[in-house]
Coordinates of C-alpha atoms in Angstrom, one line a residue:
M134 CA 0.0 0.0 0.0
E135 CA 1.3 3.4 -1.0
V136 CA 1.3 5.8 2.1
T137 CA 2.7 9.3 2.2
T138 CA 3.0 11.7 5.1
V139 CA 1.1 14.8 4.0
T140 CA 2.3 16.9 7.0
A141 CA 6.0 16.1 6.4
D142 CA 6.9 19.7 5.6
A143 CA 5.0 21.3 8.5
E144 CA 6.6 24.2 10.2
T145 CA 4.2 24.2 13.1
F146 CA 3.3 21.4 15.6
T147 CA 1.1 18.7 14.1
C148 CA 0.6 15.0 14.1
N149 CA 1.7 12.9 11.2
A150 CA -1.3 12.8 8.8
Y151 CA -1.1 9.9 6.4
L152 CA -2.6 9.6 2.9
A153 CA -3.2 6.0 1.6
L154 CA -3.7 6.2 -2.1
T155 CA -3.8 2.5 -3.2
G156 CA -7.4 1.3 -3.4
T157 CA -9.7 3.6 -1.5
P158 CA -8.1 7.0 -1.0
T159 CA -8.0 7.6 2.7
L160 CA -6.5 10.2 5.0
V161 CA -5.6 9.0 8.5
D162 CA -6.0 12.1 10.7
A163 CA -6.1 15.6 9.3
G164 CA -3.3 17.2 11.2
A165 CA -2.8 20.8 12.1
M166 CA -0.8 22.1 9.2
A167 CA -2.5 24.9 7.3
G168 CA -2.8 24.0 3.6
V169 CA -2.8 20.3 4.2
E170 CA -5.8 20.0 1.7
D171 CA -3.5 21.4 -1.0
V172 CA -0.9 18.8 -0.3
V173 CA -3.6 16.1 -0.6
R174 CA -4.9 17.6 -3.8
E175 CA -1.4 17.4 -5.3
Q176 CA -1.7 13.6 -5.1
T177 CA -5.4 12.9 -5.6
D178 CA -8.5 14.6 -6.9
E179 CA -10.7 12.4 -4.8
L180 CA -10.5 11.6 -1.1
D181 CA -13.0 8.9 -0.1
R182 CA -12.7 9.0 3.7
V183 CA -10.9 10.4 6.7
V184 CA -10.2 8.0 9.6
L185 CA -9.4 9.6 12.9
T186 CA -7.3 8.0 15.6
H187 CA -8.5 10.6 18.1
Q188 CA -9.6 14.2 18.3
H189 CA -6.7 16.1 19.9
G190 CA -6.2 19.4 18.1
D191 CA -3.0 18.4 16.4
H192 CA -4.9 15.5 14.7
V193 CA -8.1 17.4 13.7
A194 CA -7.4 21.1 13.5
E195 CA -7.5 21.0 9.7
L196 CA -10.4 18.6 9.4
D197 CA -12.8 21.5 8.4
A198 CA -10.5 22.4 5.5
I199 CA -10.3 18.7 4.4
V200 CA -14.1 18.2 4.5
E201 CA -14.7 21.5 2.6
A202 CA -12.2 20.5 -0.1
F203 CA -13.2 16.9 -0.6
D204 CA -16.5 16.1 1.2
P205 CA -15.2 12.7 2.4
D206 CA -16.8 10.3 4.8
V207 CA -15.4 10.7 8.3
Y208 CA -14.9 7.8 10.6
A209 CA -14.3 8.4 14.3
Y210 CA -15.0 6.9 17.8
A211 CA -16.3 10.0 19.4
P212 CA -19.0 12.4 18.1
H213 CA -17.8 15.2 15.8
E214 CA -19.8 17.6 13.6
H215 CA -18.2 16.0 10.5
R216 CA -18.4 12.3 11.6
T217 CA -20.5 10.2 9.2
H218 CA -19.5 6.8 10.6
E219 CA -19.1 5.8 14.2
L220 CA -16.3 3.4 14.9
D221 CA -16.1 1.1 17.9
D222 CA -13.7 -1.5 19.2
G223 CA -13.6 -4.4 16.8
D224 CA -15.1 -2.6 13.8
E225 CA -13.6 -3.1 10.4
V226 CA -12.6 -0.2 8.2
T227 CA -10.8 -0.1 4.8
I228 CA -7.8 2.2 4.6
G229 CA -6.3 2.2 1.1
N230 CA -6.5 -1.4 -0.1
E231 CA -6.3 -3.1 3.3
S232 CA -9.0 -4.1 5.8
F233 CA -8.2 -2.8 9.3
E234 CA -9.6 -3.7 12.8
A235 CA -10.2 -0.8 15.1
V236 CA -8.7 -1.4 18.5
Y237 CA -9.9 0.9 21.3
T238 CA -6.8 2.2 23.0
P239 CA -7.5 4.9 25.6
G240 CA -5.0 6.4 28.0
H241 CA -3.5 9.2 25.9
A242 CA -7.1 10.1 24.8
D243 CA -10.4 8.8 25.8
D244 CA -11.5 8.4 22.2
H245 CA -8.3 6.8 20.9
L246 CA -8.4 4.0 18.3
A247 CA -5.5 2.2 16.6
F248 CA -6.0 0.4 13.3
V249 CA -4.3 -2.9 12.5
S250 CA -4.3 -5.1 9.4
E251 CA -2.4 -8.2 8.5
A252 CA 0.5 -6.0 7.4
T253 CA 0.1 -2.5 8.8
L254 CA -0.5 -0.6 12.0
F255 CA -1.7 3.0 12.2
S256 CA -1.0 3.5 15.9
G257 CA -1.9 7.1 16.4
D258 CA -0.4 8.2 19.7
V259 CA -0.8 5.0 21.7
V260 CA 2.6 3.8 20.4
V261 CA 5.0 6.0 18.6
H262 CA 8.5 5.5 17.1
D263 CA 11.5 7.7 17.7
D264 CA 9.6 10.7 19.0
G265 CA 12.4 12.3 20.9
A266 CA 11.6 10.6 24.2
F267 CA 12.7 7.0 23.4
E268 CA 14.2 5.5 20.3
G269 CA 12.8 2.3 18.8
G270 CA 9.5 2.3 20.7
S271 CA 7.7 5.0 22.7
F272 CA 4.2 5.9 23.8
G273 CA 1.8 8.9 24.0
R274 CA 2.2 11.2 27.0
T275 CA -0.2 10.6 30.0
D276 CA 0.6 13.6 32.2
M277 CA -2.2 15.9 31.2
A278 CA -5.9 16.2 32.4
G279 CA -8.0 13.2 31.3
Q280 CA -5.0 11.0 30.6
S281 CA -4.0 7.8 32.4
R282 CA -0.8 5.8 32.3
E283 CA -2.6 2.7 33.6
E284 CA -5.2 2.8 30.8
L285 CA -2.4 3.4 28.3
I286 CA -0.6 0.3 29.5
E287 CA -3.8 -1.8 29.2
S288 CA -4.3 -0.4 25.7
I289 CA -0.8 -1.3 24.5
D290 CA -1.3 -4.8 25.9
R291 CA -4.7 -5.0 24.1
L292 CA -3.1 -3.9 20.9
L293 CA -0.5 -6.6 21.1
S294 CA -3.1 -9.2 21.7
R295 CA -5.0 -8.2 18.5
M296 CA -2.0 -7.6 16.3
P297 CA -0.9 -10.4 13.8
D298 CA 2.7 -11.5 14.0
G299 CA 3.4 -10.4 10.4
V300 CA 2.8 -6.6 10.8
E301 CA 5.7 -4.9 9.1
H302 CA 4.6 -1.3 8.6
M303 CA 3.9 1.2 11.4
Y304 CA 2.6 4.7 10.9
S305 CA 2.4 6.5 14.2
G306 CA 1.1 9.9 15.1
H307 CA 4.5 11.3 15.9
G308 CA 8.1 10.3 15.2
G309 CA 9.2 8.3 12.2
V310 CA 7.6 5.7 10.0
F311 CA 8.9 2.2 10.8
H312 CA 9.2 -0.8 8.6
G313 CA 10.3 -4.1 10.1
D314 CA 9.3 -6.1 13.2
V315 CA 6.5 -3.9 14.5
R316 CA 5.6 -6.2 17.3
A317 CA 9.1 -5.7 18.8
V318 CA 8.5 -1.9 18.7
V319 CA 5.2 -2.2 20.5
E320 CA 6.5 -4.6 23.1
R321 CA 9.4 -2.1 23.8
A322 CA 6.9 0.7 24.2
L323 CA 4.9 -1.4 26.6
E324 CA 8.0 -2.3 28.7
R325 CA 8.9 1.4 28.9
A326 CA 5.3 2.5 29.8
E327 CA 5.2 -0.2 32.5
R328 CA 8.1 1.5 34.3
R329 CA 5.7 4.2 35.2
E330 CA 8.4 6.8 35.0
P331 CA 7.8 10.2 33.5
K332 CA 8.1 10.2 29.7
Y333 CA 9.7 13.6 29.8
P334 CA 11.8 14.9 32.7
D335 CA 9.4 17.8 33.4
E336 CA 6.3 15.5 33.2

């Protein structure tokens, strides 16, 4: 599956927003980079759907612009004015040309979903890779209001239990894209989260 990071050139804080072009054109998260709709339009005239991992501002700030430009279906766990399809734990959704299972993964956000197929993981912020805190497997912060390290640990463990062994591509909300043994990255993130130490020194 062809996946590009449409927020790669952002100069302001944003999540990684991913465009899957093979099969059903799908945007995973909209990001917070002004002009992201123009970057999408450079690659496709049609955007069938947007799939949201969660609704923190860095993931949805430009959703209005994306919806205005493309009028896609919007899939999300929590209510949103643009949501057209509600997703819950265990639901199936097509991203690009792969069928993904939605895995409810709160802790960083109450409405967080990760999406896993036989080959690919869109992990949002539940597990991230090389995000500046840890190399080779990190996790979303849990020090702000409404967040929970204990829920995050349970979520990573749940994700591992639902993830096939052959997953080789990981697209996380922050940090770098990873290709290789994704299970090892997620297991490393879980081990680090289970230490229950601050992710950042000032946490």
